[in-house]
Amino acid sequence: MSRYILLLSATLLALFSLAPGQKTTTTTTSALDSAYTIPPDADVGQPIIPNVVDPEAINPQSVCPGYRAFNVKSTSNGFTADLTLAGDACNVYGNDIESLSLIVEYQAVDRLHVEILPRYIGSENYTWFILPEELIPKPHVEGDSDSYASSSDLNFTWSNEPTFSFKITRKSTGDILFNTEGSELVYEDQFIEFGSSLPENYNLYGLGEVIHGFRLGNNLTRTFFAADVGDIIDANIYGNHPIYLDTRYFEVDKNTGAMKYAPDATDKSAQYKSYTHGVFQRNAHIQEVLLSESNITWRALGGTIDLYFYEGPTQDNVTKSYQKSAIGLPAMQQYWTFGYHQCRWGYNNWTDLQNVIDNFAKFEIPLETIWSDIDYMKAYRDFENDPDRYSYDEGAEFLSRLHANNQHYVPIIDSAIYAPDPTNASDAYPPFNRGLEQDAFLLNPNGSIYIGAVWPGYTVFPDWIGSLLNGTGANQWWASEIAEYYSKIKLDGIWIDMSEVSSFCVGSCGSNELSYNPAHPPFQLPGQPGNEVLNYPEGFNLTNATEAASASAALSSMAAAATDATPATSYLRSTPTPGVRNVNWPPYAVNNFHGDLAVHAISPNATHHGGILEYDVHNLYGHQILNATYHALLNILPTKRPFIIGRSQFAGSSKWAGHWGGDNYSKWAFMYFSIPQALSFSLFGFPMFGVDTCGFSDNADMELCSRWMQLSAFFPFYRNHNVQGATSQEPYVWEAVADASKVAMKIRYALLPYLYTTFYLSHSTGSTTMRALAWEFPDEPWLANADRQFLLGDSIMVTPCLVQGASTVDGVFPGVGSGTLWYDWYNQTAVTGVTAGQNVTIDAPLGHIPVYVRGGKVIPLQEPGLTTAAVRASPWSLLAALDKDGSASGGLYIDDGESLVLNATTWIDFTVDHSSLKATPRGNFVDTNVLANVTIMGVQGPISEVTLNGKAVPNGIWSSQDSDTVLRITGLNYLTTGGAWKNEWTLSWSS
């Protein structure tokens, strides 16, 4: 979608409530009372037209000569070669690099590395091309094996006819996975292009972060440039993950076993086999990927071609290998972080927070963590509370009560630091002064401090890159400031925002303007007169006609008063200059939502200590602030796992933090988009993911919030958050939402042991927590586009209603064609009469979310409670769902729920076979909670006897009716008084 269509969509969504990239508040602070407002045109850049829609754009493939390979030399796990231009330089979007080096190496049996980089790199141009391993680790050859090439299922071949190209083939099937034949390699100092053909109707996933369906389709431009943008469909937003997975389905001849690629696999009676491979481009520069009907084209404005091919052949294989080799495994989270979190922009003081907490208790709705948006700050300054509304003394009392009730507190910390007025002693801001003393802030090219603008007015920006590569003080300063703040406010985690990094003006606009601080942002804040929040969900007019009509009239009045921006009639197009890079306006213009790269961001020529330009590392700002924050929290609490939720991220940020989906909208469409967004982040190695439940921008209504509160109950990170000036949307605001929330939360909190175990496996092995149906059932091609249902772990399937006004939902039951059983969570009976790929209409009245248990699984449970601490202290239960052969298995991981380095853990294996359920514990963590209940679904009755370790269980504590397929055993407490997992045990039943 072009930027202009995106801009129209954004305007329609946000003109009267929340402009793209803006976050607003009606809270009265000294910042809002300031006399000076930063001019709106301060955030207006040059008129830029993206190359992909520019009718004057030159197609590099039509003018560039490509390269030829020579001087090929074998290595122990591959080969190297030199590449040189095959003709006259084209210099189309930069200066051509005449001489390149090619490295091909089999790094592991399942991983092939292909790298192309300039042959001559010196200190003067190192970061133009090379991504330092201190910033993003680089996968290397594993061990000293020289047999990877022969053992791998990947085969690399190359040709010089007519120019250099390469091809990667899967040996076992002969399928060509990546093929640059028919296109020229273009390699310039500010532009790289390469591409591959793709098969008909291909299935690609990943290439985030983007608001889009899970399957990417064949008509999409993905721009990799971190931007402070609301959740605009198809736009470049907060994070960058340059990896994709490619799944291909083959029809299998049932007689011969021969396979044929199936681009349109709709025959449900046929037999299929899928193969998935992954491709990771380790490049943090600005990039763009174009997906067309039969090709993928990759463009970069710097860096190298640094490709890693993962053979799979399953999603699980690819995702695990990618994390273990390239980006690291995700951080383990504390147990309490899986409880429910409540936030909004607009909680004005500690009393507001306490009232929210009290209301959750009054309505008996679980609440684990209360959050603060920027309302708590003194004039929007990090590390300082408003002395009147959020005083430290009152805060200490508040947090003491909160923690005594086993609840938690997380405040926001923004990425920009207030720069005080040097002429006004009363405007002193010690964190700024301490940062100056430690060379902690980003610079201008002339060595002066770069001063942009964010919430508090004119601001500076910590220089994480300079700290890591040149030893300046940003990371140490950040840790000290967080420690100092913690001495006053005993926070339990940190929420990092605005970290793309965002600035509300172009360039160092505050360099000569600090005397105007504190300054008002250059836009109106939502909730203020003339900018009321008046948008509602789709269909609101059908259920709230009077209110909808009033809002519509107000919107029309505001629209009439609005001043439309004049469309550009001419554009800035730059051309290459020999020996010089134009970093502010590169010759190739990517499809950046904000246009000019300096709009709503720090400028590309901003300079890090040591001379590295922001242009070369922009996409890593959010990544490295998470790194700094993780270690800052360890500095405070060295034995506890840090809890951080961040906005901007890059490949590998998950080893420090989780991510929330950003500034979404209270729209049914965005509730749907939360599922493909979550599944994509599973591929990116981010299991700790959730969205702003009920929507951040606009007003939610009862129906949308009922559905969304239930859906998000099955996401690992579960938080409700909305914008200042909008309708309150805490679940207790509407009786129906409260009831719906309690239904879903009861399931979630009962499932916490299962969720924690599943997440532990993500942390320790790289498996996914939220899963697409196609991953667990890879040979069912009709699931390739399924993103309205999902699995939590391998055992729980969720089929939410995502349509306004609906009371049913269509869903599939994967695997039924090959014998998989599914059980209804609520009535514990098996789903019957369903065929492979059949779309089944399922009852889903408001307040009910369909949930199913997969046959063959054993799920550990505990009693639901109002806090996770209450759950952890409650008796255990097991829910076993037998498969068609009467078998099942599962596992349970337990530890203390918080320690970074664990002294004791326990793993329990559960197996069901031949009418016996066996629990086998291994480990040294002592858990004294008893086993209370066991439920076996799918038993063949009638049952005449139940035994535990060979001793009869009294008839009074188990039941199974003759016509029932469920065996329910309750009251096992007294038989397991030493703890459910103290010893191995076997529970058996017989007819």
PDB file of C-alpha atoms in Angstrom, residues 9 57 67 92 95 101 108 176 307 323 345 470 472 479 557 560 581 587 607 610 659 664 833 843 934:
ATOM      1  CA  SER A   9      -6.350   5.724   6.226  1.00  0.00           C
ATOM      2  CA  ALA A  57      12.178   6.281 -10.317  1.00  0.00           C
ATOM      3  CA  TYR A  67      28.981  -8.715 -11.011  1.00  0.00           C
ATOM      4  CA  VAL A  92      21.823   4.762  -9.618  1.00  0.00           C
ATOM      5  CA  ASN A  95      28.232   4.963  -5.663  1.00  0.00           C
ATOM      6  CA  SER A 101      33.910 -10.484  -1.386  1.00  0.00           C
ATOM      7  CA  ALA A 108      25.750 -26.058  11.035  1.00  0.00           C
ATOM      8  CA  ILE A 176      14.714 -24.325  -5.244  1.00  0.00           C
ATOM      9  CA  LEU A 307      22.029 -14.027   4.812  1.00  0.00           C
ATOM     10  CA  GLN A 323      17.069 -18.060  18.161  1.00  0.00           C
ATOM     11  CA  TRP A 345      -3.056   7.415  30.223  1.00  0.00           C
ATOM     12  CA  ASN A 470      33.421   3.879  22.536  1.00  0.00           C
ATOM     13  CA  THR A 472      31.110   6.801  26.914  1.00  0.00           C
ATOM     14  CA  ALA A 479      21.727   2.517  35.536  1.00  0.00           C
ATOM     15  CA  SER A 557     -17.893  20.137  13.036  1.00  0.00           C
ATOM     16  CA  ALA A 560     -15.011  21.545   8.926  1.00  0.00           C
ATOM     17  CA  ARG A 581      26.820   9.764   1.208  1.00  0.00           C
ATOM     18  CA  PRO A 587      18.925   8.940  -3.311  1.00  0.00           C
ATOM     19  CA  THR A 607      26.230  11.572  15.580  1.00  0.00           C
ATOM     20  CA  GLY A 610      33.047   7.854  18.088  1.00  0.00           C
ATOM     21  CA  HIS A 659       6.824  -6.170  23.648  1.00  0.00           C
ATOM     22  CA  ASN A 664      -3.702   0.416  18.435  1.00  0.00           C
ATOM     23  CA  GLY A 833     -19.004 -35.025  13.280  1.00  0.00           C
ATOM     24  CA  ASP A 843     -21.931 -20.878  19.421  1.00  0.00           C
ATOM     25  CA  VAL A 934      -7.789 -35.165  38.335  1.00  0.00           C
TER      26      VAL A 934
END
